[in-house]
Short mmCIF file of C-alpha atoms in Angstrom, two decimals:
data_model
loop_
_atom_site.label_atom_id
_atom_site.label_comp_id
_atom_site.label_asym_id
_atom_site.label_seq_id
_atom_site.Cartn_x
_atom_site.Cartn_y
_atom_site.Cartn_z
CA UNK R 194 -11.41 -22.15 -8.03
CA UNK R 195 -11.01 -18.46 -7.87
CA UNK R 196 -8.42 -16.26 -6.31
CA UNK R 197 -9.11 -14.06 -4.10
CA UNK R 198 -9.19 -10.30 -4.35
CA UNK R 199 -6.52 -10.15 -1.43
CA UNK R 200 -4.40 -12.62 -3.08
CA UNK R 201 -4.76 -10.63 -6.47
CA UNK R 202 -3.61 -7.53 -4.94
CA UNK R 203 -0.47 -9.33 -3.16
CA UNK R 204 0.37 -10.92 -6.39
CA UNK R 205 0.44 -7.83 -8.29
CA UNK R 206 2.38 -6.61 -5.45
CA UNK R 207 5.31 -9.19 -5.81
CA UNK R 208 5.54 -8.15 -9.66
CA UNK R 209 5.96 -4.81 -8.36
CA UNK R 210 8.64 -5.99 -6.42
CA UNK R 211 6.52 -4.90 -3.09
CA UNK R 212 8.73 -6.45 -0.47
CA UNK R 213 5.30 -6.23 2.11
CA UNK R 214 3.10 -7.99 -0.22
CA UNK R 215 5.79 -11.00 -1.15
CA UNK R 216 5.87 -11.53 2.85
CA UNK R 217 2.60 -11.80 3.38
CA UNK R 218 2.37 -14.48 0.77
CA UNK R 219 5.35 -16.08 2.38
CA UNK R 220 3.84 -16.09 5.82
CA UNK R 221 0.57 -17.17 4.26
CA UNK R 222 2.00 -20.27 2.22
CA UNK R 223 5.40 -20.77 3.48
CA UNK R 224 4.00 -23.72 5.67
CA UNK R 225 2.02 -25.04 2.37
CA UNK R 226 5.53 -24.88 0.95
CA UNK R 227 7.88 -26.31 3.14
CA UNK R 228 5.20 -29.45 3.89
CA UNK R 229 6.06 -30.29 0.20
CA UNK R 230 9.22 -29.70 -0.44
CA UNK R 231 9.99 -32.06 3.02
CA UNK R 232 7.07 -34.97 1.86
CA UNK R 233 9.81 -35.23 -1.48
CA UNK R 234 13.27 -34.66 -0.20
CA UNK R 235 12.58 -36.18 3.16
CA UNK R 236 15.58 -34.03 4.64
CA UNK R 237 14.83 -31.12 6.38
CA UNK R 238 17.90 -29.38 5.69
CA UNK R 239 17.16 -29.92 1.90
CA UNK R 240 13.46 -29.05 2.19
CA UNK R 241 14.26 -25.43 3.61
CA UNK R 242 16.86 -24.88 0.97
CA UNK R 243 13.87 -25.72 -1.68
CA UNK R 244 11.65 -23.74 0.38
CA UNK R 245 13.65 -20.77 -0.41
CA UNK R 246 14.05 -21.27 -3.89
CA UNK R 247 10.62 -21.78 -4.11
CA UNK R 248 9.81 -18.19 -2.41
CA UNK R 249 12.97 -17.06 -4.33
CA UNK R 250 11.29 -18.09 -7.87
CA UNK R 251 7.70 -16.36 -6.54
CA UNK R 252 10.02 -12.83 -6.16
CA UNK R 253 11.63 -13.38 -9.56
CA UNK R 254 8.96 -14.67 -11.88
CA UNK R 255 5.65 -13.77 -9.98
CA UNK R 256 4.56 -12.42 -13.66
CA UNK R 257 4.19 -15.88 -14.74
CA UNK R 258 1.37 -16.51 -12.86
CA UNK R 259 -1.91 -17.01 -14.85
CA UNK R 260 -5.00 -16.20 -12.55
CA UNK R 261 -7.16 -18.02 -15.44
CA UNK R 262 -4.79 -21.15 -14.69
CA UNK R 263 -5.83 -21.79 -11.15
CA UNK R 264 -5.28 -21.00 -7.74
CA UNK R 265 -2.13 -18.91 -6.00
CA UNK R 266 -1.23 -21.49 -4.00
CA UNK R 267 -1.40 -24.28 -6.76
CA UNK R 268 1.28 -22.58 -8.73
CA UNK R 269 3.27 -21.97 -5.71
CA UNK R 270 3.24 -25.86 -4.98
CA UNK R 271 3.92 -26.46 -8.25
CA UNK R 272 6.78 -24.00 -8.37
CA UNK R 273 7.93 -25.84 -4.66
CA UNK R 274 7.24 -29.51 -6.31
CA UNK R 275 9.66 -29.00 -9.36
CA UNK R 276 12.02 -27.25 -7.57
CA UNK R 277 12.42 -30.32 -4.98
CA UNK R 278 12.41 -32.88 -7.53
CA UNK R 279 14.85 -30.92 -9.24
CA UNK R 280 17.13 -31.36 -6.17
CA UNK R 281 16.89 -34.60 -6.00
CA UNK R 282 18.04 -35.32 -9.60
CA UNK R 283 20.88 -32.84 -9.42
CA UNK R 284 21.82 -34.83 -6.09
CA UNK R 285 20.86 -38.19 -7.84
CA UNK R 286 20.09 -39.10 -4.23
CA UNK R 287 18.02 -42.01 -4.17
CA UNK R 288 14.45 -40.90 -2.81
CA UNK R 289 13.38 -42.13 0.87
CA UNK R 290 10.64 -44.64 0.38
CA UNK R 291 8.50 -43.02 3.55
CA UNK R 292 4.86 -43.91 3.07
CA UNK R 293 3.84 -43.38 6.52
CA UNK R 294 2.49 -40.56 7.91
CA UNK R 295 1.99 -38.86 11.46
CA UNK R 296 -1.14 -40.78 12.80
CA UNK R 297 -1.21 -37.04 14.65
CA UNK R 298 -0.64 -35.29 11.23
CA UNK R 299 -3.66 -37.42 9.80
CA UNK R 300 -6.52 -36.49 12.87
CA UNK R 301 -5.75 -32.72 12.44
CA UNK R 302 -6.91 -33.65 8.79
CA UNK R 303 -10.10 -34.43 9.27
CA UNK R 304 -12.88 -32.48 7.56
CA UNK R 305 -15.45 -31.05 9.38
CA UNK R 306 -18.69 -32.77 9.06
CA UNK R 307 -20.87 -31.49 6.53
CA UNK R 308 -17.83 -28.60 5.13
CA UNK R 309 -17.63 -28.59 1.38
CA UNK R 310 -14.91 -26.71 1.36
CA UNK R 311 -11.57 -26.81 -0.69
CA UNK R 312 -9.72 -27.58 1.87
CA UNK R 313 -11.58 -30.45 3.27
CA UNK R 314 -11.95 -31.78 0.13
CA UNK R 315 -7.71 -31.66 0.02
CA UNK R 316 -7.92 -33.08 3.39
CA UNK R 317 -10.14 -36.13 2.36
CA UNK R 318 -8.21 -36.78 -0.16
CA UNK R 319 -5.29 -37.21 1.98
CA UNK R 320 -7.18 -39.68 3.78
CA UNK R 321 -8.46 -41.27 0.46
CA UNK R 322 -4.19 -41.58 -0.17
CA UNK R 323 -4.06 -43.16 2.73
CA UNK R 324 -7.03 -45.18 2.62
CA UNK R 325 -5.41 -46.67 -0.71
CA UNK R 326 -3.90 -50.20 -0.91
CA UNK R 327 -0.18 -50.30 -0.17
CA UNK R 328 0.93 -51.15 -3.31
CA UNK R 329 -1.08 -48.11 -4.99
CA UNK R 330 -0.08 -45.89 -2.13
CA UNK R 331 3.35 -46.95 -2.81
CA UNK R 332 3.34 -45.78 -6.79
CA UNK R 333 1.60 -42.66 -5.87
CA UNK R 334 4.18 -41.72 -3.38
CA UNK R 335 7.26 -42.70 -5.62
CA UNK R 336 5.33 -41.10 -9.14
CA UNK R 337 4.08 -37.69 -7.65
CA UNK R 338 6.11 -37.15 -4.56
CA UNK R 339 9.64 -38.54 -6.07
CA UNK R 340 9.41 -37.99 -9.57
CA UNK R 341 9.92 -41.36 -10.70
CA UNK R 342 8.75 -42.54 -14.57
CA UNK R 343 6.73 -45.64 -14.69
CA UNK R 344 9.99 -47.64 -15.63
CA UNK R 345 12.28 -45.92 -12.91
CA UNK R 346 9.44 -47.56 -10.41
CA UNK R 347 9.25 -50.77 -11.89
CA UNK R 348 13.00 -51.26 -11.55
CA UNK R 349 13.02 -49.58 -7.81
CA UNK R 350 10.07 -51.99 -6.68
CA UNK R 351 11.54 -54.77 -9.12
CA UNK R 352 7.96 -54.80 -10.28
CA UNK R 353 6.87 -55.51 -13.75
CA UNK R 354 6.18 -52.29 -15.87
CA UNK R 355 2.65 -53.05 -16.65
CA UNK R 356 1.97 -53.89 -12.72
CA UNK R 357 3.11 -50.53 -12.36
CA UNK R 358 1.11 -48.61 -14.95
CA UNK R 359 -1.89 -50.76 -13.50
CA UNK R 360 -1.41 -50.16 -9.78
CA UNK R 361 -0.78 -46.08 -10.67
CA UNK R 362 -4.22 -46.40 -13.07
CA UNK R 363 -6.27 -47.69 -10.09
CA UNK R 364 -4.95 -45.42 -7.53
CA UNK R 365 -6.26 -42.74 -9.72
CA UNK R 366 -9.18 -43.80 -10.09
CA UNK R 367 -9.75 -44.55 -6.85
CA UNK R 368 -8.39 -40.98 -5.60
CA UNK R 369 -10.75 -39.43 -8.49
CA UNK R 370 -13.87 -41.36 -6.56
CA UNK R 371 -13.30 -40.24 -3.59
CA UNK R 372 -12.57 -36.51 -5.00
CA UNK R 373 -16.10 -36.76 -6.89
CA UNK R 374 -18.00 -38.09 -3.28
CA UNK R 375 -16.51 -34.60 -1.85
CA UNK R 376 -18.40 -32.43 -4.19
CA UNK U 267 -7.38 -44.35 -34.98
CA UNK U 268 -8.89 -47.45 -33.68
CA UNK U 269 -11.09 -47.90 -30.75
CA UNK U 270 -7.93 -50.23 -28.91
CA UNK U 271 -5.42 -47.69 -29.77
CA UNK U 272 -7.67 -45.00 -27.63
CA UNK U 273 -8.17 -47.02 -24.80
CA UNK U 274 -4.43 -47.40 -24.87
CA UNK U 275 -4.00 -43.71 -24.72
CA UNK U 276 -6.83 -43.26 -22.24
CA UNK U 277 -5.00 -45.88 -19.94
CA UNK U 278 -1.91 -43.89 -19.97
CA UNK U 279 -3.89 -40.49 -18.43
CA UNK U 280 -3.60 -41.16 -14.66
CA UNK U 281 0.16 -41.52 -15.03
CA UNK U 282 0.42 -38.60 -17.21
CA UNK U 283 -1.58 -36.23 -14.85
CA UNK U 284 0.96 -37.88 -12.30
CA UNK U 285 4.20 -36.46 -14.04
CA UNK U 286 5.30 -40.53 -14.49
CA UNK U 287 4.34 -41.68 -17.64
CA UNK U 288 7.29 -42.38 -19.47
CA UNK U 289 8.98 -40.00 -22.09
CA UNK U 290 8.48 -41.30 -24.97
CA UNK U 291 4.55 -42.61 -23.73
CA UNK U 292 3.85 -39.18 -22.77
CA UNK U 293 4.71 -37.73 -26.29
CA UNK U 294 2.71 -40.14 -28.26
CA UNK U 295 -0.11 -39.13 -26.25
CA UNK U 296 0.02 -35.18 -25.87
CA UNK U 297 0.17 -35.68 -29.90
CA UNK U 298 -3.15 -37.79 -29.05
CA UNK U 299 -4.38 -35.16 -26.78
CA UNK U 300 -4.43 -32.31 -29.72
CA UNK U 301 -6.79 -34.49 -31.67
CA UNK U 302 -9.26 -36.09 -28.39
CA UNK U 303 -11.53 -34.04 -26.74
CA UNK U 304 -12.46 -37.00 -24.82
CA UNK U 305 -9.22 -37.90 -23.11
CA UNK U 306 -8.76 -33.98 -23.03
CA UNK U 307 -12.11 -33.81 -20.71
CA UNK U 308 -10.49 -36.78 -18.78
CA UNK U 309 -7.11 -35.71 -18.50
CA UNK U 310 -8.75 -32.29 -16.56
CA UNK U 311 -10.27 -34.85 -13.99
CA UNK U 312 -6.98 -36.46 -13.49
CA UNK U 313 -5.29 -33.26 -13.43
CA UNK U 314 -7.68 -32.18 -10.68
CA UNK U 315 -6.55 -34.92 -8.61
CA UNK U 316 -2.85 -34.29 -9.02
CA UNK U 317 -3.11 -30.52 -7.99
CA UNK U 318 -5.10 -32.07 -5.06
CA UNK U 319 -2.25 -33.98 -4.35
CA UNK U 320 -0.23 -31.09 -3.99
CA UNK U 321 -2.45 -29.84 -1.34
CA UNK U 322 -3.15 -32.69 0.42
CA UNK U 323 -0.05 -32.52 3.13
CA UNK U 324 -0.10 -30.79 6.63
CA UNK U 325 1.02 -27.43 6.54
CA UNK U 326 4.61 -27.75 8.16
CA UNK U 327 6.44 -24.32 9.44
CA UNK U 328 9.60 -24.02 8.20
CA UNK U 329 12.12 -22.71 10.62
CA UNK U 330 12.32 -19.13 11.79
CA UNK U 331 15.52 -18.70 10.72
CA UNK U 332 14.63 -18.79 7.19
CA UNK U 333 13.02 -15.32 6.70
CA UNK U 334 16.31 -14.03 7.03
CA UNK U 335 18.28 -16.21 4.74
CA UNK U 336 15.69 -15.19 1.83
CA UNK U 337 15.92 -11.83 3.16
CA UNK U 338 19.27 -11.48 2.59
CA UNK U 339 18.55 -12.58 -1.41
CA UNK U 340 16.44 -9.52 -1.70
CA UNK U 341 17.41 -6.24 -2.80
CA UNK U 342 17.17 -4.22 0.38
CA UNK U 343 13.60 -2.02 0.37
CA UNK U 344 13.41 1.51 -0.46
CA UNK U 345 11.77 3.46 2.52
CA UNK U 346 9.95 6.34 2.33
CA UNK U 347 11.77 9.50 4.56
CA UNK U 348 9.04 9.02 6.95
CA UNK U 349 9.80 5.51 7.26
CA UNK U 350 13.17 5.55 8.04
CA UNK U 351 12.62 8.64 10.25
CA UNK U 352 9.87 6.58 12.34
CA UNK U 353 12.00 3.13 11.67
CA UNK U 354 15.00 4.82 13.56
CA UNK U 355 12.74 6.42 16.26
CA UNK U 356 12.29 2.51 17.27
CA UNK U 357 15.52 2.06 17.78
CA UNK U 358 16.78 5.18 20.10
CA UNK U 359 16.69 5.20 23.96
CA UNK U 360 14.93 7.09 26.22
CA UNK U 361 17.56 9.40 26.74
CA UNK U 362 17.83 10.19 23.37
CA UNK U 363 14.04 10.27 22.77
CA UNK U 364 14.26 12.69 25.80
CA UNK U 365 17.00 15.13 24.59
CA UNK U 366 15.62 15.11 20.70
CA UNK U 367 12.28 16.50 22.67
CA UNK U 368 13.82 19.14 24.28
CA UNK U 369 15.65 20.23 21.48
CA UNK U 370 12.59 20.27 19.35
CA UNK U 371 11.02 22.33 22.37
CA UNK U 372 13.84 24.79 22.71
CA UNK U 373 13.67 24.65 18.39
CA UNK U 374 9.84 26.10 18.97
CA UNK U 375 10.10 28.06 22.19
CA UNK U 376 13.15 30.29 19.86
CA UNK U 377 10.67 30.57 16.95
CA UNK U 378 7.77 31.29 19.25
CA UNK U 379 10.07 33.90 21.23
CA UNK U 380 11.46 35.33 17.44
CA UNK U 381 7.48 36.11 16.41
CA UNK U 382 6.48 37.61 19.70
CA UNK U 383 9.79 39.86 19.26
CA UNK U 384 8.71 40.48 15.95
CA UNK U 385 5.24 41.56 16.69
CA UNK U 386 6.45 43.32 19.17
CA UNK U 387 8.43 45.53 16.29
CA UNK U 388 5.33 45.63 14.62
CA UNK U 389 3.24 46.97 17.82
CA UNK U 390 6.18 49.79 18.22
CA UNK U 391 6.48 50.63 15.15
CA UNK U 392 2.51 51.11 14.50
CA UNK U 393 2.24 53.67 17.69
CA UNK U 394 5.44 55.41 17.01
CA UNK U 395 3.19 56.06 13.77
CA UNK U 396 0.52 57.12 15.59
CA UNK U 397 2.13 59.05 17.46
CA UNK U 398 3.51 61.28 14.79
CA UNK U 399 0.11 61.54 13.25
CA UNK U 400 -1.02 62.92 16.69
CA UNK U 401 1.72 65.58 16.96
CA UNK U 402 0.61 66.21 13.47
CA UNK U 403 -3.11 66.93 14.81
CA UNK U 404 -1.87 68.74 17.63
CA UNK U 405 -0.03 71.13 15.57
CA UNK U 406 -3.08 71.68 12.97
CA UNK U 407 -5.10 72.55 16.36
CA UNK U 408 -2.36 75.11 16.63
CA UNK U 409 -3.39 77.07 13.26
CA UNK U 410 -6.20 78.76 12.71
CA UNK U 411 -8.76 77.44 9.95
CA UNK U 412 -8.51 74.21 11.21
CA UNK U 413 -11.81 72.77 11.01
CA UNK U 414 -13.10 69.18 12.91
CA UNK U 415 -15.92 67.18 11.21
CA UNK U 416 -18.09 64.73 12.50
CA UNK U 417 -17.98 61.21 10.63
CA UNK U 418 -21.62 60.92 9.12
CA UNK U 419 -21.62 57.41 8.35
CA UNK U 420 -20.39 54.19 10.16
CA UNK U 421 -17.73 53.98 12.93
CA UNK U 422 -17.67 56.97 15.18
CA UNK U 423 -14.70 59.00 14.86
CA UNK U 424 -13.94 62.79 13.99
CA UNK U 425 -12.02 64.45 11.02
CA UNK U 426 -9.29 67.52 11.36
CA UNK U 427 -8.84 69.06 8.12
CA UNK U 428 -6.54 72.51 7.10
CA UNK U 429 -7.65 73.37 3.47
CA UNK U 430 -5.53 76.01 3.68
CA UNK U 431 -2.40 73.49 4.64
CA UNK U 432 -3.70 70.61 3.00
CA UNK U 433 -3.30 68.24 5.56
CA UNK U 434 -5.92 66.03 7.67
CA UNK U 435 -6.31 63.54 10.36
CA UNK U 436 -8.68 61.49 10.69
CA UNK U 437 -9.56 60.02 14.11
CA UNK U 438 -11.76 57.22 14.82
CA UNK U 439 -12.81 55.12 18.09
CA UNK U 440 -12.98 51.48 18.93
CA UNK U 441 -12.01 50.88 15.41
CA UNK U 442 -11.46 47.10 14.96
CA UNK U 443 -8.28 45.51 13.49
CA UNK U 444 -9.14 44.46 9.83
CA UNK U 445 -9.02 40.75 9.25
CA UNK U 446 -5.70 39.54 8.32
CA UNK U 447 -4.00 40.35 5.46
CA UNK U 448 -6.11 43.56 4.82
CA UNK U 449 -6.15 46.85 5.71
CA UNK U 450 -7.70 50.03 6.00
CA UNK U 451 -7.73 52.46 2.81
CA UNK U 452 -8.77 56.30 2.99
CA UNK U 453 -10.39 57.16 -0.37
CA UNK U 454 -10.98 61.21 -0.96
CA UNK U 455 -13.86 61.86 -3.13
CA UNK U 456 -14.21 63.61 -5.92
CA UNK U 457 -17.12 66.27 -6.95
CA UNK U 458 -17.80 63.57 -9.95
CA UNK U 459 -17.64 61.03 -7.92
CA UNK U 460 -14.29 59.45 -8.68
CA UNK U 461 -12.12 57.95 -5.29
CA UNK U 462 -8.38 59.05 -4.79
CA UNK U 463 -6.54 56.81 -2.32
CA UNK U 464 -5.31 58.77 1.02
CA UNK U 465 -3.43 56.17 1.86
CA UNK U 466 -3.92 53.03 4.05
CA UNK U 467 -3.72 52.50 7.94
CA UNK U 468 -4.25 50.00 10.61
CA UNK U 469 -5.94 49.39 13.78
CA UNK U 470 -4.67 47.77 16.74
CA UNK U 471 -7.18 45.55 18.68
CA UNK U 472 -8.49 47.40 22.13
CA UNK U 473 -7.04 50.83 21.00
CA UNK U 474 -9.75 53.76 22.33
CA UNK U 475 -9.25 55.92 19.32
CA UNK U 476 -7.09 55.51 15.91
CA UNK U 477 -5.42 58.01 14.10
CA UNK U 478 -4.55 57.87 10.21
CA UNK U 479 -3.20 60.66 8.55
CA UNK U 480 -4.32 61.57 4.98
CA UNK U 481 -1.70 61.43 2.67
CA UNK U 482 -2.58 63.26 -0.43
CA UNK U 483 -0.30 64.30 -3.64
CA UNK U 484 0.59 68.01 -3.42
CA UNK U 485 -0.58 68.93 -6.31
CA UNK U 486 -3.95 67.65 -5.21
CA UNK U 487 -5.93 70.30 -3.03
CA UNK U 488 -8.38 69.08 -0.20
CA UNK U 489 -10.81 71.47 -1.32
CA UNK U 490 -11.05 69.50 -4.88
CA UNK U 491 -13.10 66.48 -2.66
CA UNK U 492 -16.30 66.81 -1.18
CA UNK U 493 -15.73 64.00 1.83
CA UNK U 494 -14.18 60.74 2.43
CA UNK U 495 -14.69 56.81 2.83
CA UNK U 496 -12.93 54.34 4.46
CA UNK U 497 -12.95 50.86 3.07
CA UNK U 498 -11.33 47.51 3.99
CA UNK U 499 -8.95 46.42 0.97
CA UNK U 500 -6.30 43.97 0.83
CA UNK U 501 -2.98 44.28 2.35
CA UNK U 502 -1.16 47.62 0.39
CA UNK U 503 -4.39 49.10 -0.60
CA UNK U 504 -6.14 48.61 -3.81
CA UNK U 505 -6.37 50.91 -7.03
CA UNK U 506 -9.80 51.38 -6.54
CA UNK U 507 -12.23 50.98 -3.81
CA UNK U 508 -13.27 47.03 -3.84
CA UNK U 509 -14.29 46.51 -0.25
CA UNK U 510 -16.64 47.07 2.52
CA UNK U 511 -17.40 51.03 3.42
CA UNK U 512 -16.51 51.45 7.04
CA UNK U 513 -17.26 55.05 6.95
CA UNK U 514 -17.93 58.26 5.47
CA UNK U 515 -17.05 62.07 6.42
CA UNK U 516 -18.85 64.74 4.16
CA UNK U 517 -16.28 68.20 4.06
#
């Protein structure tokens, strides 16, 4: 994955504090952003509080980004992921167990036949998610989405720990097949 | 480390890649990690999938209104002059759009008015000048000895020159202005050769005949030169002849 030129040049812009070049990376991601930071707080009130911090932390510390380290937007995710999950442990709200997703949502997924792109390989694995066994579906949600440890699921679900390291090992592997059939 | 103990570890990859392995699992196996290339390699694949995972959600618009909230946590952007000037032209009426343009106009129209006065000046001043310099020739037609030469070289023109007074005129007609910022110079020449500037003079454009009278240092006698040249110098006249010969009268 490499970034592009355009995306260098905004990014360098941000550090310079280049108001121009920080929006144009907010109009580009901010719907990447906000996506995420509603999929874990589940509140949309929350999610555009997050979303702000998240843009707020890409004006403040854009320096931190590593181009060797991967893509723009994975960084900005990540930034938007932690700061979510963040919220929800200062709130120590419990996280809403949605698993279900717009049926809509999931048809504008779909890859175009034959595209090898990144994207539709993001957007098959959204359907690979979703083409995983409740159970597994269920310990992916609450492990990457929620930030919940292993044990913190096992005492959510009332599950035994090593059902829940097993379940989370399979979906894996079962997301990391269906990654490898996109390349 | 036995062969059970890594598969342990190599279990515990998907959750760690998935932020969920547990604190104290996750230690004991990034101290793993430093010394397994193997569950490095695999850890990259996992790692692959949770960045994926990241990605994997429907772009959602957040509302409008939040461009301004994170707006207002910046520090407000320094505009260029031209910037503001052409940010604030967005935001005035017509009206004031309208009477900005006629003040500009009526700005220009008095600056345009000031330089035609001015050149006006110029104009008057230039054939006062001339005049003078013809009441000069008149008078030296008035004395005897007064002698008129043809030009021999160049523009066509005519030279009155008193030896006896020390004074000359020299006439010239159709004479074209001298590109701007230059002028004419009158050099007297010497039986050696050497130039003596007789001062400088202009031409006005459609003007039938120009008159420039040769200013000379008393103590410098006409009949010490042998003729005269005319060259284009800059504005002020130059020490020494630099520029093109326009003409040439031989006494």
């Amino acid at each position: 994955m490499v970034i592009s030129q355009e995306e260098l040049v905004l990014i360098k812009g941000v550090i310079k504090k280049d108001q121009q070049a920080f929006w144009a990376l907010y109009e580009r991601y901010s719907a990447q952003v906000h996506a995420l930071t509603l999929r874990i707080l589940g509140d949309s009130m929350l999610a555009e509080e997050a979303t702000q911090d998240t843009f707020l932390k890409l004006w403040e510390k854009a320096h931190q980004y590593k181009q060797q380290r991967g893509e723009l937007i994975t960084w900005l995710l990540t930034i938007a992921r932690s700061t979510a999950l963040d919220r929800i442990r200062m709130e120590a709200r419990r996280p809403t167990l949605s698993t279900e997703q717009d049926p809509d949502d999931m048809w504008n997924l779909l890859p175009q036949p034959a595209s090898l792109s990144d994207e539709s390989r993001w957007q098959s694995l959204a359907f690979a998610v979703q083409a995983l066994p409740e159970e597994q579906r269920l310990v992916i949600d609450l492990a990457y989405y929620k930030g919940m440890s292993q044990s913190d699921i096992a005492e959510v679900l009332d599950w035994p720990l090593g059902t829940v390291k097993t379940r989370v090992r399979a979906a894996m592997q079962s997301l990391r097949a269906a990654w490898l059939d996109n390349i | 480390m036995s062969e059970k103990k890594d598969d342990l570890y190599r279990d515990d990859l998907a959750a760690y890649a998935l932020g969920t392995l547990d604190k104290a699992d996750a230690n004991a196996l990034e101290n793993h990690l430093k010394k397994c290339p193997e569950c490095r390699a695999e850890l990259a694949a996992f790692t692959e999938i949770s960045e994926g995972l990241l990605l994997a959600i429907p772009p959602k618009s957040p509302p409008a209104s939040l461009k301004g909230k994170i707006a207002s946590q910046l520090p407000a952007p320094q505009k260029s002059f031209f910037g503001d000037f052409f940010a604030q032209l967005q935001n005035i009426s017509f009206f004031q759009a309208a009477t900005a343009a006629a003040f500009v106009f009526l700005i220009g129209m008095s600056l345009y008015s000031t330089a035609q006065v001015r050149q006006l000046q110029q104009q008057q001043a230039l054939l006062t000048h001339y005049m003078e310099v013809e009441q000069s020739a008149v008078a030296m037609l008035a004395y005897p000895n007064t002698e008129t030469i043809l030009v021999s070289e160049g523009i066509a023109g005519s030279l009155l020159i008193n030896q006896e007074r020390n004074t000359a005129v020299l006439f010239t007609w159709h004479m074209p202005p001298a590109p701007t910022g230059m002028q004419y110079q009158i050099w007297l020449i010497g039986e050696d050769g050497e130039r003596v500037s007789g001062g400088v003079y202009d031409a006005l454009a459609g003007e039938e005949y120009t008159s420039a009278e040769i200013e000379l240092e008393p103590e410098l006698g006409l009949a010490s030169f042998i003729g005269l040249g005319v060259t284009i110098e800059p504005m002020g006249g130059s020490p020494h002849p630099t520029g093109e010969n326009v003409l040439r009268v031989d006494f």
